Coordinates of C-alpha atoms in Angstrom, one line a residue:
M1 CA 0.3 -0.1 -0.4
N2 CA 1.6 3.4 -0.7
T3 CA 0.8 6.8 1.1
T4 CA -1.3 8.0 -1.7
E5 CA -4.0 4.7 -1.0
K6 CA -2.9 5.0 2.5
V7 CA -4.3 8.4 3.1
I8 CA -7.5 7.7 0.8
F9 CA -8.6 4.9 3.3
E10 CA -7.2 7.2 6.5
Q11 CA -9.5 10.2 5.6
F12 CA -12.5 9.5 7.3
P13 CA -11.5 10.0 11.2
Y14 CA -10.5 14.0 9.7
W15 CA -14.4 13.8 8.3
E16 CA -15.5 12.9 12.0
K17 CA -13.3 16.1 13.7
A18 CA -14.5 18.1 10.7
I19 CA -17.9 17.9 11.4
G20 CA -20.0 20.7 12.9
S21 CA -16.7 22.5 13.4
N22 CA -17.9 25.5 11.3
S23 CA -21.5 26.9 11.0
A24 CA -24.0 28.9 8.6
I25 CA -22.7 32.0 7.4
D26 CA -25.3 34.2 7.1
S27 CA -24.3 36.4 4.1
A28 CA -27.0 38.4 1.3
E29 CA -24.3 38.9 -1.0
L30 CA -23.8 36.8 -4.3
L31 CA -21.2 33.7 -3.3
V32 CA -18.3 33.3 -5.2
F33 CA -16.4 30.5 -5.2
V34 CA -12.9 30.9 -6.0
G35 CA -10.2 28.0 -6.6
C36 CA -8.0 26.1 -9.0
G37 CA -7.6 22.6 -10.0
T38 CA -9.4 19.9 -7.5
S39 CA -10.6 23.4 -5.9
F40 CA -12.4 24.7 -8.6
N41 CA -13.8 21.9 -9.7
L42 CA -14.6 21.7 -5.9
A43 CA -16.2 25.2 -6.2
L44 CA -18.0 24.3 -9.1
A45 CA -19.9 21.5 -6.8
L46 CA -20.1 23.9 -3.9
A47 CA -21.9 26.8 -5.7
S48 CA -24.8 24.3 -7.4
Y49 CA -25.4 23.1 -3.0
S50 CA -25.7 26.8 -2.5
N51 CA -28.0 27.6 -5.4
M52 CA -30.1 24.5 -4.4
A53 CA -30.1 26.0 -0.7
G54 CA -31.6 29.4 -1.8
R55 CA -27.8 31.3 -1.2
K56 CA -26.9 32.5 -5.0
A57 CA -23.8 31.2 -5.9
I58 CA -21.3 31.2 -8.7
A59 CA -17.7 29.0 -9.3
V60 CA -14.6 30.8 -11.0
P61 CA -11.1 29.7 -11.9
G62 CA -9.2 31.9 -9.5
A63 CA -6.6 33.8 -12.3
E64 CA -9.9 34.4 -13.9
W65 CA -11.3 36.2 -10.7
Q66 CA -8.1 37.9 -10.6
N67 CA -7.7 39.5 -14.1
R68 CA -11.4 39.5 -15.2
P69 CA -14.1 39.5 -12.4
S70 CA -16.7 41.9 -14.3
A71 CA -16.8 38.9 -17.2
F72 CA -18.6 36.9 -14.3
W73 CA -20.6 39.4 -12.6
P74 CA -21.1 42.9 -13.2
E75 CA -21.1 44.0 -9.2
W76 CA -18.4 41.8 -8.3
R77 CA -17.1 44.3 -5.7
N78 CA -20.2 43.4 -3.7
T79 CA -19.9 39.9 -3.3
H80 CA -18.4 37.5 -0.8
V81 CA -16.0 35.3 -2.3
V82 CA -15.4 32.2 -0.8
A83 CA -11.5 31.1 -1.9
L84 CA -10.9 27.4 -1.8
S85 CA -7.1 26.3 -1.5
R86 CA -5.6 23.3 0.5
S87 CA -2.4 24.5 0.7
G88 CA -3.3 28.2 1.0
E89 CA -0.3 29.0 -0.8
T90 CA -1.5 29.0 -4.4
T91 CA -1.1 31.6 -6.3
E92 CA -4.0 32.4 -8.1
T93 CA -6.1 32.1 -5.5
V94 CA -4.2 34.2 -3.3
A95 CA -4.0 37.1 -5.4
A96 CA -7.9 36.7 -6.4
A97 CA -8.8 37.0 -2.7
K98 CA -6.3 40.2 -2.0
A99 CA -8.0 41.9 -5.2
S100 CA -11.5 41.2 -3.9
R101 CA -10.6 42.6 -0.2
A102 CA -9.3 45.7 -2.2
A103 CA -12.3 46.2 -4.0
G104 CA -14.3 45.9 -0.9
A105 CA -15.6 42.0 -1.6
F106 CA -15.6 40.1 1.8
V107 CA -13.3 37.5 1.6
T108 CA -13.9 33.6 3.6
A109 CA -11.3 31.3 3.3
I110 CA -11.0 27.6 3.2
T111 CA -8.6 25.9 3.7
V112 CA -6.5 23.2 5.8
E113 CA -3.3 25.7 6.3
P114 CA -4.4 27.9 9.4
E115 CA -1.2 29.7 9.0
S116 CA -1.1 30.2 5.4
A117 CA -1.1 33.5 2.8
L118 CA -4.7 32.7 2.2
A119 CA -5.6 32.4 6.1
K120 CA -3.5 36.1 6.3
N121 CA -5.9 37.7 3.4
C122 CA -9.0 36.9 4.4
D123 CA -11.9 37.9 6.7
R124 CA -13.0 35.1 7.9
M125 CA -11.0 31.1 7.9
I126 CA -13.0 28.3 7.9
A127 CA -10.4 25.5 8.6
A128 CA -9.9 21.5 9.6
E129 CA -7.0 19.3 10.1
T130 CA -6.0 17.2 7.4
H131 CA -3.8 14.1 6.9
P132 CA 0.1 14.6 7.8
D133 CA 0.6 12.1 5.1
E134 CA -1.5 13.4 2.1
G135 CA 1.3 14.3 -1.1
I136 CA 0.5 15.6 -4.0
V137 CA -2.5 14.1 -5.4
M138 CA -5.2 15.9 -3.7
T139 CA -7.1 13.3 -1.5
V140 CA -8.5 14.2 2.1
S141 CA -8.3 17.8 2.3
A142 CA -10.7 17.9 -1.2
S143 CA -13.3 15.6 0.9
L144 CA -13.0 18.4 3.9
M145 CA -13.0 21.4 1.7
V146 CA -16.4 19.7 0.3
L147 CA -17.6 19.1 3.8
L148 CA -16.7 22.6 5.9
G149 CA -18.5 24.3 1.9
L150 CA -21.7 22.0 2.8
Q151 CA -22.0 23.5 6.5
M152 CA -21.0 26.9 5.3
I153 CA -23.7 27.2 3.7
G154 CA -26.4 25.5 6.1
Q155 CA -26.1 22.0 5.3
K156 CA -26.1 19.7 8.1
V157 CA -23.6 16.8 7.6
P158 CA -25.2 13.9 9.7
A159 CA -22.3 11.5 11.4
S160 CA -24.0 8.5 9.4
A161 CA -22.2 9.9 6.1
V162 CA -18.8 8.8 7.0
N163 CA -19.5 5.5 6.9
S164 CA -21.6 5.9 4.0
A165 CA -18.5 6.9 2.4
R166 CA -16.5 4.8 3.8
Q167 CA -18.4 1.4 2.2
L168 CA -18.9 3.0 -0.9
A169 CA -15.3 3.6 -1.4
S170 CA -14.5 -0.3 -0.4
A171 CA -17.4 -1.6 -2.2
L172 CA -16.4 0.0 -5.9
D173 CA -12.4 -0.7 -4.5
A174 CA -14.0 -5.3 -4.2
A175 CA -14.7 -4.4 -7.6
L176 CA -11.4 -3.1 -9.2
P177 CA -8.9 -3.2 -11.2
G178 CA -10.5 -6.3 -12.8
M179 CA -13.4 -4.1 -14.0
I180 CA -11.0 -1.1 -15.6
A181 CA -8.0 -3.8 -17.1
D182 CA -7.7 -2.8 -20.8
R183 CA -9.7 0.2 -20.7
S184 CA -8.4 3.1 -22.2
H185 CA -11.1 5.6 -22.4
F186 CA -12.9 7.1 -19.1
V187 CA -15.5 9.3 -19.2
F188 CA -17.2 10.9 -16.1
L189 CA -21.3 11.8 -16.1
G190 CA -22.7 13.9 -13.4
G191 CA -25.5 17.2 -13.0
G192 CA -26.3 19.4 -10.8
P193 CA -24.0 19.5 -8.2
L194 CA -22.8 16.5 -9.3
F195 CA -20.6 17.7 -12.1
G196 CA -18.1 19.4 -10.6
V197 CA -17.2 16.0 -8.9
A198 CA -17.5 14.4 -12.1
L199 CA -15.3 16.5 -13.0
E200 CA -12.7 16.0 -9.9
G201 CA -13.0 12.1 -11.0
A202 CA -12.0 12.9 -14.5
L203 CA -9.2 14.7 -13.1
K204 CA -7.8 12.6 -10.5
L205 CA -7.8 10.0 -13.2
M206 CA -5.8 12.0 -15.3
E207 CA -3.6 13.0 -12.5
M208 CA -3.2 9.5 -11.4
S209 CA -2.5 7.3 -14.0
Q210 CA -2.1 9.6 -16.8
I211 CA -5.6 8.3 -18.7
M212 CA -7.3 10.9 -20.9
T213 CA -10.6 11.5 -19.5
Q214 CA -13.5 13.6 -19.7
A215 CA -16.3 14.7 -17.7
F216 CA -19.7 16.0 -18.6
H217 CA -23.4 16.7 -17.9
P218 CA -25.2 13.3 -18.6
L219 CA -27.2 14.5 -21.0
E220 CA -24.9 16.4 -23.0
Y221 CA -22.8 12.9 -23.9
R222 CA -25.3 12.1 -26.5
H223 CA -24.7 15.6 -28.6
G224 CA -20.8 14.4 -29.5
P225 CA -18.7 12.7 -27.5
I226 CA -21.1 9.5 -27.6
S227 CA -18.9 9.2 -31.0
L228 CA -16.3 8.4 -29.3
V229 CA -17.8 5.0 -27.2
D230 CA -16.2 1.1 -27.6
A231 CA -15.1 -1.7 -26.3
K232 CA -12.1 0.3 -24.5
T233 CA -14.8 2.6 -22.4
V234 CA -15.4 3.2 -18.9
A235 CA -18.3 5.4 -18.1
V236 CA -18.6 6.9 -14.3
M237 CA -22.6 7.7 -13.8
L238 CA -22.9 9.6 -11.1
Y239 CA -26.7 9.2 -10.2
S240 CA -28.9 12.5 -9.5
S241 CA -32.1 11.2 -7.5
D242 CA -34.1 13.7 -9.4
Q243 CA -32.8 12.7 -12.8
R244 CA -32.0 9.0 -12.6
E245 CA -34.7 7.9 -15.4
A246 CA -33.4 9.6 -17.8
E247 CA -29.9 8.8 -16.8
T248 CA -30.7 5.5 -16.9
K249 CA -32.0 5.2 -20.1
L250 CA -28.1 6.9 -21.2
V251 CA -26.1 4.0 -19.2
G252 CA -28.4 1.4 -21.7
E253 CA -27.3 3.2 -24.3
L254 CA -24.0 3.2 -23.2
R255 CA -23.8 -0.3 -22.6
E256 CA -25.1 -1.2 -25.9
K257 CA -21.8 0.6 -27.9
G258 CA -19.7 -1.6 -25.7
A259 CA -18.9 0.8 -22.6
V260 CA -18.7 -0.6 -19.6
V261 CA -20.5 1.4 -16.6
I262 CA -20.1 2.4 -13.2
G263 CA -22.9 2.9 -11.6
V264 CA -22.7 5.6 -8.6
G265 CA -26.6 5.3 -7.4
G266 CA -27.9 3.6 -10.1
P267 CA -27.9 0.8 -13.1
G268 CA -24.7 -0.2 -14.4
D269 CA -22.5 -3.0 -15.0
L270 CA -21.4 -2.6 -11.6
E271 CA -24.2 -0.9 -9.1
L272 CA -23.0 0.8 -6.0
A273 CA -25.5 2.0 -3.6
V274 CA -25.3 5.5 -2.3
D275 CA -27.2 5.6 0.6
V276 CA -27.5 9.6 0.8
D277 CA -29.6 12.2 -1.0
L278 CA -28.5 14.4 -3.8
S279 CA -28.2 17.1 -1.0
L280 CA -25.0 14.9 0.4
A281 CA -23.9 12.4 -2.7
G282 CA -21.0 14.4 -4.1
L283 CA -19.3 14.9 -0.4
V284 CA -20.2 10.8 -0.4
V285 CA -18.9 9.9 -3.9
L286 CA -15.8 12.0 -4.0
P287 CA -13.5 9.1 -1.8
A288 CA -14.8 6.5 -4.1
L289 CA -13.6 8.7 -6.8
Q290 CA -10.0 8.9 -5.4
V291 CA -10.0 4.9 -5.1
L292 CA -10.8 4.9 -8.6
G293 CA -7.6 6.9 -10.0
E294 CA -5.2 5.1 -7.5
R295 CA -6.5 1.6 -9.0
A296 CA -6.3 2.6 -12.4
A297 CA -2.7 3.9 -11.7
Q298 CA -1.9 0.8 -10.4
A299 CA -2.8 -0.8 -13.2
R300 CA -0.6 0.8 -15.5
Q301 CA 2.2 0.7 -12.8
I302 CA 2.2 4.4 -12.0
D303 CA 3.6 5.7 -8.8
T304 CA 0.9 8.1 -7.5
V305 CA 3.4 9.1 -4.8
S306 CA 5.2 10.7 -7.4
P307 CA 2.9 12.4 -10.7
R308 CA 4.4 13.3 -13.6
H309 CA 4.7 17.0 -14.0
L310 CA 2.6 18.0 -10.7
T311 CA 4.0 19.7 -7.5
K312 CA 2.0 19.7 -3.8
V313 CA 1.2 23.8 -4.4
V314 CA 1.1 25.6 -7.6
T315 CA 3.2 28.8 -7.6
L316 CA 3.9 31.5 -9.8
A317 CA 7.1 33.9 -9.7

């Protein structure tokens, strides 16, 4: 067991410590969730969850909000910026936080590094302790930032969610790597708040296994990308409880075209039960997607402790 695998399966006690550690914010301004890489994927999920909870929100990459915020919101100075960064040192995210504050916006930082540059350049900090052995690939810290973000918008995370996530990750792991052997085309499908999670699943697979992959809103997949489906395809469907019938029909079409389908919360060649509703599904499925990336890397004999071309913190001169 390498360090990446160890951290994925040892993340759940850190969830337990973070549950209830921060309360909901009271903010009438537009919430702008900002991040880079994994943190941007999480920002997309949290913005969607925020809107579903009645708090208007958007998600913007750190560099875009730093350099052209008016392209995303005309009254960008009158916003509540929520900057997500594991390290708290990501150049674009820290710069976006500084520029936002200088322009009059309120900035909340979500991080696992309470002494970081981001923590020193925000109006409110939300932090949690993460696994000390986490390396370049962001796993437990990603889960923790989603958990903290959900609590920030008023979503209660029950203690039972920890076991739900643990069981889902173990159930998927039991079917791997045999299910993905000799497959070279992966696609992740998720709608609503699960689109950002699908993007994160794709990113994890790419950076861990160096396999090209993509993510789409499920019903968008028919509009062009489905032409790539063949016997080398693995499709990971993150089912939404409110769109299950339409997503099930799409899965049937993908299987007819030769794809192997991992159904997370619904039918597939492998059907994995998700015992939480949509409001918590984005959090609960994350560890399973991390396991998928690790097992795909192992099948290709790639060491995820030192992934090619990557560093733990992206800083620009």
